[in-house]
Short mmCIF file of C-alpha atoms and ligand atoms in Angstrom, two decimals:
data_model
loop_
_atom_site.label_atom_id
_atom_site.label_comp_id
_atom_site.label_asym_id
_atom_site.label_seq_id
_atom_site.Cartn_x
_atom_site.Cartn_y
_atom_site.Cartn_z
CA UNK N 1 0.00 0.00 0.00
CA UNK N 2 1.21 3.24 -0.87
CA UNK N 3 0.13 6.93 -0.48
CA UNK N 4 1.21 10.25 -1.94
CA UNK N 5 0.52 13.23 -0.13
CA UNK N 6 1.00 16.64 -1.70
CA UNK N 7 1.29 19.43 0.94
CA UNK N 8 3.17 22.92 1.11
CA UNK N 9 1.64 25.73 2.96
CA UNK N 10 2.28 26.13 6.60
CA UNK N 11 -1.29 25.13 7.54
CA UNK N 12 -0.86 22.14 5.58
CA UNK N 13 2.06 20.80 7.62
CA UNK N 14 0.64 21.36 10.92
CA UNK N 15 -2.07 19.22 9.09
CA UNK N 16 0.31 16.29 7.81
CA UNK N 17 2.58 15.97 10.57
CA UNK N 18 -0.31 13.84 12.95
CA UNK N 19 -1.93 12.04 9.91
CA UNK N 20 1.77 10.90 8.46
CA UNK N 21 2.91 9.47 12.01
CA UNK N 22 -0.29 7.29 11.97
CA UNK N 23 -0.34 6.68 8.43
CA UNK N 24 3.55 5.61 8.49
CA UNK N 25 2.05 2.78 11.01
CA UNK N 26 0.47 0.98 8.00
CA UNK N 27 1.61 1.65 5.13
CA UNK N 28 4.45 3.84 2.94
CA UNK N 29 3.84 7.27 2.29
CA UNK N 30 5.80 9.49 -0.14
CA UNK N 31 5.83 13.30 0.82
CA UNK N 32 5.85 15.73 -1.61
CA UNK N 33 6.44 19.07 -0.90
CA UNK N 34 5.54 21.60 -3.28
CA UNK N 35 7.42 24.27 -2.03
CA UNK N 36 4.58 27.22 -2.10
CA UNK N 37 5.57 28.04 1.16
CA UNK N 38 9.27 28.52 1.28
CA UNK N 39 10.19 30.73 3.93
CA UNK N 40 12.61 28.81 7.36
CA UNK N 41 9.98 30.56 9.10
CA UNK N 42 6.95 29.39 6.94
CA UNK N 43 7.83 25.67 6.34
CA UNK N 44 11.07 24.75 7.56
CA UNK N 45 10.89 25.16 11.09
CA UNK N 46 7.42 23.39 11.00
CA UNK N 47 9.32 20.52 9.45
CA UNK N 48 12.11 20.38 12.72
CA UNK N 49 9.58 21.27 15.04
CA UNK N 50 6.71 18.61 14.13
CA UNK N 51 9.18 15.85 13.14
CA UNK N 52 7.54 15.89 9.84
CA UNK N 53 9.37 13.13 7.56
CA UNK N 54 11.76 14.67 5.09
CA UNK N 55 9.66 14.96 1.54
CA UNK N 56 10.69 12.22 -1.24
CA UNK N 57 9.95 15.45 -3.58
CA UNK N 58 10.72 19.19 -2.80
CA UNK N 59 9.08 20.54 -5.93
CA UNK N 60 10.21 24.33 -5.12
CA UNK N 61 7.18 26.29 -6.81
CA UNK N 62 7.37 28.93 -4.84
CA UNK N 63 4.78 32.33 -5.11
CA UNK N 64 3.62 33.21 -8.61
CA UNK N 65 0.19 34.42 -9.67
CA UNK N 66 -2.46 31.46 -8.91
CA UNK N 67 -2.57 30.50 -12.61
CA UNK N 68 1.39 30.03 -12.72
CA UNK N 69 1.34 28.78 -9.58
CA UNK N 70 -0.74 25.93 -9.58
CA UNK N 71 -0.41 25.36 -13.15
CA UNK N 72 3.53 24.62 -12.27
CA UNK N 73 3.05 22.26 -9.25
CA UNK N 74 0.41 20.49 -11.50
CA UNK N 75 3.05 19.83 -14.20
CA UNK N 76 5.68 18.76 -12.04
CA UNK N 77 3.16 16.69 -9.46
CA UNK N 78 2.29 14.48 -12.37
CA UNK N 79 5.46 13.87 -13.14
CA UNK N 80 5.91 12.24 -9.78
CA UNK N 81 2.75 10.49 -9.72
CA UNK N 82 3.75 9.19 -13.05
CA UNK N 83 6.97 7.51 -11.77
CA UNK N 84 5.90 6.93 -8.47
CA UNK N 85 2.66 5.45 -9.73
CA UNK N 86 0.58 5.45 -5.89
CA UNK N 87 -2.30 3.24 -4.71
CA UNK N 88 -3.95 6.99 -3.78
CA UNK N 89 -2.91 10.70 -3.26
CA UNK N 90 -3.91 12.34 -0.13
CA UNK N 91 -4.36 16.35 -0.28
CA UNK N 92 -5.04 18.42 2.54
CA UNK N 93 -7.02 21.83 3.21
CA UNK N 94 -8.06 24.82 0.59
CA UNK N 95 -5.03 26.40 -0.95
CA UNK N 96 -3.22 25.98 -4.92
CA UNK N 97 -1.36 22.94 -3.55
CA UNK N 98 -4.73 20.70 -2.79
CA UNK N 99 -6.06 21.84 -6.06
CA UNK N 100 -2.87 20.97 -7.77
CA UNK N 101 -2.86 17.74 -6.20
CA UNK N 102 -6.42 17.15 -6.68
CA UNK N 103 -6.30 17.14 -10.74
CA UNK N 104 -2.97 15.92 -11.12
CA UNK N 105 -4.27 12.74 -9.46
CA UNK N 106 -7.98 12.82 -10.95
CA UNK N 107 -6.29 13.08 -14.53
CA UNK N 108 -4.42 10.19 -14.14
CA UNK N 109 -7.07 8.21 -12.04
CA UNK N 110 -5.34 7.84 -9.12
CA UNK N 111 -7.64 7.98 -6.56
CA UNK N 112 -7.92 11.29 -4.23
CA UNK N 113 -8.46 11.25 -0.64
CA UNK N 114 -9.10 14.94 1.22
CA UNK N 115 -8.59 15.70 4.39
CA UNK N 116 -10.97 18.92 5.61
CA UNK N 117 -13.64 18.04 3.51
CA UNK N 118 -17.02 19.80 2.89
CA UNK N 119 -15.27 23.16 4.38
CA UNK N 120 -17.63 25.89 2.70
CA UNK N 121 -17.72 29.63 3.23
CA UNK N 122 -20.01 30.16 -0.07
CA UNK N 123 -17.93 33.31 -1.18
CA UNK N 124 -16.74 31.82 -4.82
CA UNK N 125 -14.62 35.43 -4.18
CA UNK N 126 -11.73 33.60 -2.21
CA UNK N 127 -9.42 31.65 -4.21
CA UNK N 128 -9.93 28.70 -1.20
CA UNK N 129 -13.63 28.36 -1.84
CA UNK N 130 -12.36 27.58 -5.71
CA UNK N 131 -9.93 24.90 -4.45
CA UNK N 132 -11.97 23.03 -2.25
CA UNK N 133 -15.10 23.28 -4.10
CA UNK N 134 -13.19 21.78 -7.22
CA UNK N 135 -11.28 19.12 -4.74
CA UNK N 136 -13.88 17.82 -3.31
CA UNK N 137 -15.88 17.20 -6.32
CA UNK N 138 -13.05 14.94 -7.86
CA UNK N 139 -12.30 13.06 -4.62
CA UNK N 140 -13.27 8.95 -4.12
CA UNK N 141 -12.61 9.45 -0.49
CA UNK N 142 -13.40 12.68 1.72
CA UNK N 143 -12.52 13.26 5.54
CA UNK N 144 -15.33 15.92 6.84
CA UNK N 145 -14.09 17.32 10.32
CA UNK N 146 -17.54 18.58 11.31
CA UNK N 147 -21.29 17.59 10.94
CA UNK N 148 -21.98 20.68 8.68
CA UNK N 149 -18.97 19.53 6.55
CA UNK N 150 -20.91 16.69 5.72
CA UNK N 151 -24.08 18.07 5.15
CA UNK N 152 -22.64 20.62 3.27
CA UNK N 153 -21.33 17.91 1.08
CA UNK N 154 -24.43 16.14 0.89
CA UNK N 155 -26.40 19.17 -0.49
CA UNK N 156 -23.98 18.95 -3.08
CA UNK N 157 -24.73 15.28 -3.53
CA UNK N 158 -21.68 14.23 -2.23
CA UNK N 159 -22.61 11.11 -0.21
CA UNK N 160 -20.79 8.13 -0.58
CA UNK N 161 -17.23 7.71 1.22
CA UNK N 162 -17.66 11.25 3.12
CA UNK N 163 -16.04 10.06 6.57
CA UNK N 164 -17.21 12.17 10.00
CA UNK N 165 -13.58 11.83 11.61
CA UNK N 166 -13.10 15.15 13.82
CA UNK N 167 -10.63 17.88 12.86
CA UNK N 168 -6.96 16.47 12.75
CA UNK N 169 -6.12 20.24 13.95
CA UNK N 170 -7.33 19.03 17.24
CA UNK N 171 -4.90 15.95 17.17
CA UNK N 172 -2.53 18.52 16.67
CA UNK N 173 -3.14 20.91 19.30
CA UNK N 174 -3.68 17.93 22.28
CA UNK N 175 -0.34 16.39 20.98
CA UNK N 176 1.94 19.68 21.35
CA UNK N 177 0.41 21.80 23.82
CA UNK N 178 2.25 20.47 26.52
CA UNK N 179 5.37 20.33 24.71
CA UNK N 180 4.40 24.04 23.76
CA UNK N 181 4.56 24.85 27.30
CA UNK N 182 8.19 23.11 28.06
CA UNK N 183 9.91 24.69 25.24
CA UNK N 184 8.93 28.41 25.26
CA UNK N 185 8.02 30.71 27.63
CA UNK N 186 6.25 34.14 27.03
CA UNK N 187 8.64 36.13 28.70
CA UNK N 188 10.94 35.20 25.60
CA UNK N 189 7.93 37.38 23.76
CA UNK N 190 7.76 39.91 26.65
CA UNK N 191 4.43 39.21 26.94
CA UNK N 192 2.11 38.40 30.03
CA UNK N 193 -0.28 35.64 30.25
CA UNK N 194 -4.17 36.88 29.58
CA UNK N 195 -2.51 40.66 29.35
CA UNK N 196 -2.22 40.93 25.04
CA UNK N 197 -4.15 40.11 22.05
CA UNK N 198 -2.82 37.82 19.91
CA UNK N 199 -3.70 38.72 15.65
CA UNK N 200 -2.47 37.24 12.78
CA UNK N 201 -4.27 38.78 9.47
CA UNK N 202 -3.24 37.09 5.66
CA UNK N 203 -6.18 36.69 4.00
CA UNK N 204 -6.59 38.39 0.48
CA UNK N 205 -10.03 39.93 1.05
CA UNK N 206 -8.17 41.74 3.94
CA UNK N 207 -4.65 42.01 2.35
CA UNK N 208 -5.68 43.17 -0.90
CA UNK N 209 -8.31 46.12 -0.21
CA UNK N 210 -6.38 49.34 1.25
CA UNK N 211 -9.60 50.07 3.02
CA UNK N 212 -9.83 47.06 5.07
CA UNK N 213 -6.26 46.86 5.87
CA UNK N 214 -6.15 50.45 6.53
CA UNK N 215 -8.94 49.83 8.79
CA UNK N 216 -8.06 47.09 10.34
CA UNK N 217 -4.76 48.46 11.28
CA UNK N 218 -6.35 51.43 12.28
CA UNK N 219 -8.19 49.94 14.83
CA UNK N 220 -5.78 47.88 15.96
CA UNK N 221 -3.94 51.01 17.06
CA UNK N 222 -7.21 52.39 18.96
CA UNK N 223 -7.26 49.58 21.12
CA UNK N 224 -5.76 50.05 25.03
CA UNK N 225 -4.40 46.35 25.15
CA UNK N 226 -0.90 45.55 23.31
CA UNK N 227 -1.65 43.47 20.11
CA UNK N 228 1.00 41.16 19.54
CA UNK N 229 1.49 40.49 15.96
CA UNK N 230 3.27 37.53 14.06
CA UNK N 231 3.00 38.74 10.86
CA UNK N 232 2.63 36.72 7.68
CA UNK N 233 4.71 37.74 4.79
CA UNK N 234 2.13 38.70 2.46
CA UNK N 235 0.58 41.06 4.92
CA UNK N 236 4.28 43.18 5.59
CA UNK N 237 4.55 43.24 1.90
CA UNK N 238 0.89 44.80 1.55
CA UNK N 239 1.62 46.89 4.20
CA UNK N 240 4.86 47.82 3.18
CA UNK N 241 4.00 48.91 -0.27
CA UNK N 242 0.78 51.01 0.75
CA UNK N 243 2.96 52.87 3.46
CA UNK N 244 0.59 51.58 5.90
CA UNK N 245 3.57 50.15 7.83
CA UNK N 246 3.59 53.53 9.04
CA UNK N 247 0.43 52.66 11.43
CA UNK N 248 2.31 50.25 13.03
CA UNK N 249 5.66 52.07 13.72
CA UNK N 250 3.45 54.98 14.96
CA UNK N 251 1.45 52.75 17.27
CA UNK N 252 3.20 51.75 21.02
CA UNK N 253 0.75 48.77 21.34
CA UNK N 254 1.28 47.48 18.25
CA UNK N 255 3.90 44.58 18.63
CA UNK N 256 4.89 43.09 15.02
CA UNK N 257 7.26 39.62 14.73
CA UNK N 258 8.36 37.36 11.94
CA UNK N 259 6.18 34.50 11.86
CA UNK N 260 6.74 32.28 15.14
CA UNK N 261 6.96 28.68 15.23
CA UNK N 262 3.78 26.08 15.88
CA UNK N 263 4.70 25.60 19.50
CA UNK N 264 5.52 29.35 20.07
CA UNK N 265 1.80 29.93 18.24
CA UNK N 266 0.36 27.56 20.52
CA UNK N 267 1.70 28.90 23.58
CA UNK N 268 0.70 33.06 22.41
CA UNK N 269 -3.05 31.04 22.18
CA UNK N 270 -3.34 29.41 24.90
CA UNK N 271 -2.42 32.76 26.95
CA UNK N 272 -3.76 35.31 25.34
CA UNK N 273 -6.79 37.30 26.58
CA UNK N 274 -8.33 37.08 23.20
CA UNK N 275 -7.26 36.39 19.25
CA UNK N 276 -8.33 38.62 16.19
CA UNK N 277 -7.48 36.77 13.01
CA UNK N 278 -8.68 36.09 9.57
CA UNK N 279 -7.11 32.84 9.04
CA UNK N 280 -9.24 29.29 9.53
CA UNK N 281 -6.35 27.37 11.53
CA UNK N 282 -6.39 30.25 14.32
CA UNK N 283 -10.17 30.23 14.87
CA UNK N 284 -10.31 26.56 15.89
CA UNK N 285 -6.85 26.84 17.27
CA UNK N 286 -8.63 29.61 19.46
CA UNK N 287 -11.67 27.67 20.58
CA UNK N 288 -9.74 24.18 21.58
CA UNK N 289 -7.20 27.41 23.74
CA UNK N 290 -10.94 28.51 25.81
CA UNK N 291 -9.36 31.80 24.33
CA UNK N 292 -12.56 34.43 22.71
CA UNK N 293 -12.19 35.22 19.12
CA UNK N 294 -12.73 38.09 17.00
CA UNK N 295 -12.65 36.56 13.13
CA UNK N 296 -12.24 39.74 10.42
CA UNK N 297 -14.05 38.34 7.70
CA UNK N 298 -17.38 38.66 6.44
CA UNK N 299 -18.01 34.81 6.82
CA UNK N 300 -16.85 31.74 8.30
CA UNK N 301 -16.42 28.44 6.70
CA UNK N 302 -15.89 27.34 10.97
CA UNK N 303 -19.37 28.61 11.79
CA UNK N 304 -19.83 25.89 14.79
CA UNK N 305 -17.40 27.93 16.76
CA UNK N 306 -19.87 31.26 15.92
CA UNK N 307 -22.97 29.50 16.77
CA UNK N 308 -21.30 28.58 19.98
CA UNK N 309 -20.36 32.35 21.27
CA UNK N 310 -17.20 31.85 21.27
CA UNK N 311 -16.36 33.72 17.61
CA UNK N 312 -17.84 37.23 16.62
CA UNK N 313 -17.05 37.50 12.75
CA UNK N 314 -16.23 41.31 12.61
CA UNK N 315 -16.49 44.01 9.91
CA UNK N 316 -13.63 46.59 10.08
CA UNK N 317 -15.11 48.93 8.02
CA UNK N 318 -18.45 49.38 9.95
CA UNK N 319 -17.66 48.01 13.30
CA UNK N 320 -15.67 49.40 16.70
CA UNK N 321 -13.61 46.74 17.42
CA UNK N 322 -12.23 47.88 20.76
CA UNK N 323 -16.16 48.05 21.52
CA UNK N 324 -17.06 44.58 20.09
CA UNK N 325 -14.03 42.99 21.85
CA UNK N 326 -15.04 44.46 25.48
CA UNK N 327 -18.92 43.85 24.83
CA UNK N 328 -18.17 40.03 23.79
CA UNK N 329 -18.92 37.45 26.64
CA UNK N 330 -17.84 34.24 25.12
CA UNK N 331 -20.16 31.42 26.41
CA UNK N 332 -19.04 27.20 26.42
CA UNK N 333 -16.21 26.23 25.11
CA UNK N 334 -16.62 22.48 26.38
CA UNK N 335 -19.02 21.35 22.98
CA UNK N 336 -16.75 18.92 20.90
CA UNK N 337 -17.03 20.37 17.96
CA UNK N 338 -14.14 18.72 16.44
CA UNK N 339 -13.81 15.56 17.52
CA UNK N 340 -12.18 13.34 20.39
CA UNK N 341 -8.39 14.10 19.23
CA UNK N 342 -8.34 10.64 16.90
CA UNK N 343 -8.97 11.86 14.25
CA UNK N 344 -5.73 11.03 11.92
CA UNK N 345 -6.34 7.43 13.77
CA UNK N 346 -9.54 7.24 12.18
CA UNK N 347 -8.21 8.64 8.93
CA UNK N 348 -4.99 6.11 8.75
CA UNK N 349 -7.71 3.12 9.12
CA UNK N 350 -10.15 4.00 6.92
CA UNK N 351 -7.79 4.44 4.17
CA UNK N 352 -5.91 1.23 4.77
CA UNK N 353 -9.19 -0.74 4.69
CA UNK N 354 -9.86 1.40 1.89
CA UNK N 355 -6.58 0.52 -0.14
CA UNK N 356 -6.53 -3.17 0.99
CA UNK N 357 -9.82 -3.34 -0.99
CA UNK N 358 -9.49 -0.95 -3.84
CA UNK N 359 -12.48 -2.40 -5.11
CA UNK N 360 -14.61 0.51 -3.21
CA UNK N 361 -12.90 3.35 -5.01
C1 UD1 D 1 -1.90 30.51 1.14
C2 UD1 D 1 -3.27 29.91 0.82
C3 UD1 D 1 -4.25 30.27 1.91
C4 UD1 D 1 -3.73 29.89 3.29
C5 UD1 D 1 -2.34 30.49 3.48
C6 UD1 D 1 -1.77 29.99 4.78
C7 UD1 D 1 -3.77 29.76 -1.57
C8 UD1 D 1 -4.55 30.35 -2.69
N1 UD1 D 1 -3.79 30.45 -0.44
O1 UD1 D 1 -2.05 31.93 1.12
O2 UD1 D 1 -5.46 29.56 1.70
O3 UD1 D 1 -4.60 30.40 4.25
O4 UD1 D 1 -1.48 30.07 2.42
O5 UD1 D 1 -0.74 30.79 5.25
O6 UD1 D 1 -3.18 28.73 -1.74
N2 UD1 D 1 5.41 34.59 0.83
C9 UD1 D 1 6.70 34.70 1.28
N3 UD1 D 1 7.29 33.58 1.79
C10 UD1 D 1 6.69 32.37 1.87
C11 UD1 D 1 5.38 32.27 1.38
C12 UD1 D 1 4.76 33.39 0.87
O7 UD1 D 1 7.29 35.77 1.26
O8 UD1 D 1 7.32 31.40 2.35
C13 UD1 D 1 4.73 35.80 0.32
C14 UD1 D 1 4.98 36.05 -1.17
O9 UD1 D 1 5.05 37.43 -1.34
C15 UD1 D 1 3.72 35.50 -1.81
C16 UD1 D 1 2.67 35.82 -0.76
O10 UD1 D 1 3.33 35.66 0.49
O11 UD1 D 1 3.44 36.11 -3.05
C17 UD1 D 1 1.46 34.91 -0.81
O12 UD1 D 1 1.84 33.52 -0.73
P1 UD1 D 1 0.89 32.38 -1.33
O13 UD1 D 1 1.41 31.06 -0.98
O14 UD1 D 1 0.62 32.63 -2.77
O15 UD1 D 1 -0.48 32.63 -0.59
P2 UD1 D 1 -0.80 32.87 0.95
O16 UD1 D 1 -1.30 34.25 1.10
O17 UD1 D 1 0.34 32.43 1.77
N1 UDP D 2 0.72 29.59 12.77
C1 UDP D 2 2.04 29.53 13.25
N2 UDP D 2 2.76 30.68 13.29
C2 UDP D 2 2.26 31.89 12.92
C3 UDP D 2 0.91 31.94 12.46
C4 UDP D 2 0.19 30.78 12.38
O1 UDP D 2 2.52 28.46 13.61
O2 UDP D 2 2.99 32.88 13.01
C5 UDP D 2 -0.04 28.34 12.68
C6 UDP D 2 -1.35 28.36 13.43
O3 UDP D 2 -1.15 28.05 14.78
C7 UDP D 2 -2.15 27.31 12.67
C8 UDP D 2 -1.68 27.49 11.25
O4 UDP D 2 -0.41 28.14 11.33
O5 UDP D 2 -1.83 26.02 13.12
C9 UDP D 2 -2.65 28.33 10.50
O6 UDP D 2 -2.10 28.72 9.30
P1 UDP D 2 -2.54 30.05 8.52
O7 UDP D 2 -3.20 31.00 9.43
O8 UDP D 2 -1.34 30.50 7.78
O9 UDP D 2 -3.54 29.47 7.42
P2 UDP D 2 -5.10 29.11 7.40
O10 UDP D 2 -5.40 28.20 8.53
O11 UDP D 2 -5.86 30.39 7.44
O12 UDP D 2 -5.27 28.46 6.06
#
């Protein structure tokens, strides 16, 4: 039995690294990395830090426009699937990697597993919606973390082989918080615990409009707590560019980093008084922390966590965010909305009964 999984954005490797150790249990699995994240501080250290297994294939795409992009990783992933010739290719997530993956393996018939399944925020504006809309609708075998994944599949009339695991996110937070905790400390950040926000902003509906960037800067600086800011690479770039860096080197409670590590991201989370973010790994990453969230978007695709109280989406343009953080009582964090923290278990089993009668797909 072999498996190919195609992965490359930081998200995706905090994804891989508790599904590969339980795969490796039962079968081979040959990593390729695509390379669209390239950065020590976007890939590599998640590599060292998660004792992810070295990739068989470091495909180095690196950033380009989406067509380029994903149009190169699809040329040189079928190249690999071509030699390699796998029993099934496993793609994780929303971004160009999954979708590259996705019809390189389609094409050639190889059967495609995804992991974070039936993920839908119904805005066909974000290039994510594209990917995982497309994905999911050439997949033979799909992993839905959350009962509205799989309804949302099943409107679609995706039925068959849509598997209710539980968010492998969640494996990943139970399995390293600890170690979070042993390794870093947040005086290293000069930070104390339930005394800062923690944001991270990257998404293009944010990144690519001066007004919401402006504005969400903007009111970052209004706000009487310190913000503490790892900031993705894109975002300084945008920032950069529109001279609305300036905001931040004005600002004394504005703290900006380089992107930290997983475990120094988990332990910010777990201690922080509350997260603003527009990115999907932070808002669960928030609720499994007990930690309130403030999501800058106009929707969610993790809308269990809204209908909860324990995520206000917020709109920067129209809304006071210093007032929506201190009106916001956050109610019950204890509903397991992803799972029981077995959820790359599940997935390992399922697809080695899966490929040991490849009959079913
Ligand atoms: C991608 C995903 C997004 C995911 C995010 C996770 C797509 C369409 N988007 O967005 O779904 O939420 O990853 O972080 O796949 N850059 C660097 N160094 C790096 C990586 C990126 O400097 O190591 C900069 C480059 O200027 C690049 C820009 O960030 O052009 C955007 O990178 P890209 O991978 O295209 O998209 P993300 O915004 O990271
Ligand atoms: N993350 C990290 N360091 C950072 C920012 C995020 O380790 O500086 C982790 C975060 O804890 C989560 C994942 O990266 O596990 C989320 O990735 P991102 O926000 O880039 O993408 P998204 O989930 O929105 O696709």
């Amino acid at each position: 039995m072999k498996v190919l999984t195609v992965a490359g954005t930081r998200p995706q490797l905090v994804k891989v690294a508790p599904v590969s150790r339980e795969l490796r249990k039962q079968m081979k699995e040959i990593l390729v990395n695509t390379g669209q994240h390239y950065d020590y501080n976007m890939a590599g250290v998640f590599f060292e830090e998660l004792h992810i297994p070295k990739p068989d294939y470091d495909l180095g795409i690196g950033s380009a426009s989406h067509g380029k992009q994903t149009g190169e990783m699809l040329k040189k992933i079928e190249e690999v699937l071509v030699e390699e010739k796998p029993d099934a290719v496993l793609v994780y997530g929303d971004t160009n990697s999954t979708l590259a993956g996705a019809l390189a393996a389609s094409k050639l018939h190889i059967p495609l597993i995804h992991v974070e399944a039936g993920l839908r925020s119904y805005n066909k504006k974000m290039p994510e919606e594209i990917n995982r809309v497309l994905t999911d609708h050439v997949s033979n075998v799909l992993f839905a973390p959350t009962e509205r994944a799989v309804e949302n599949l099943r409107k679609e009339g995706i039925g068959e082989n849509v598997f209710h695991v539980g968010d492998v996110m969640y494996d990943a937070f139970l399995y390293n918080s600890s170690l979070a905790e042993k390794k870093y400390s947040l005086e290293m950040f000069g930070l104390e615990s339930k005394k800062y926000l923690l944001a991270t902003i990257h998404r293009a509906e944010n990144t690519d409009s001066w007004e919401r960037l402006h504005a969400i800067f903007q009111s970052f600086s209004t706000l009487n707590d310190t913000v503490f800011l790892p900031l993705h690479p894109r975002t300084r770039r945008k920032l950069e560019e529109n001279g609305l860096i300036e905001i931040v080197h004005k600002a004394d409670n504005i703290k900006i980093v380089e992107p930290v590590s997983y475990l120094e991201m988990l332990l910010l989370e777990k201690h922080a008084k509350a997260i603003v973010t527009d990115s999907g790994g932070v808002q669960k990453e928030a609720y499994f922390a007990k930690v309130p969230c403030f999501t800058l978007r106009a929707e969610t695709e993790w809308v269990e966590t809204v209908e909860v109280g324990c995520n206000r989406l917020v709109n920067p343009l129209e809304e006071d965010l210093a007032k929506v953080i201190q009106q916001f009582e956050p109610t019950d964090f204890s509903a397991p909305l992803y799972g029981d923290g077995k959820a790359s278990e599940k997935i390992a089993n399922i697809i080695a009964d899966f490929l040991s009668n490849s009959s079913r797909l």
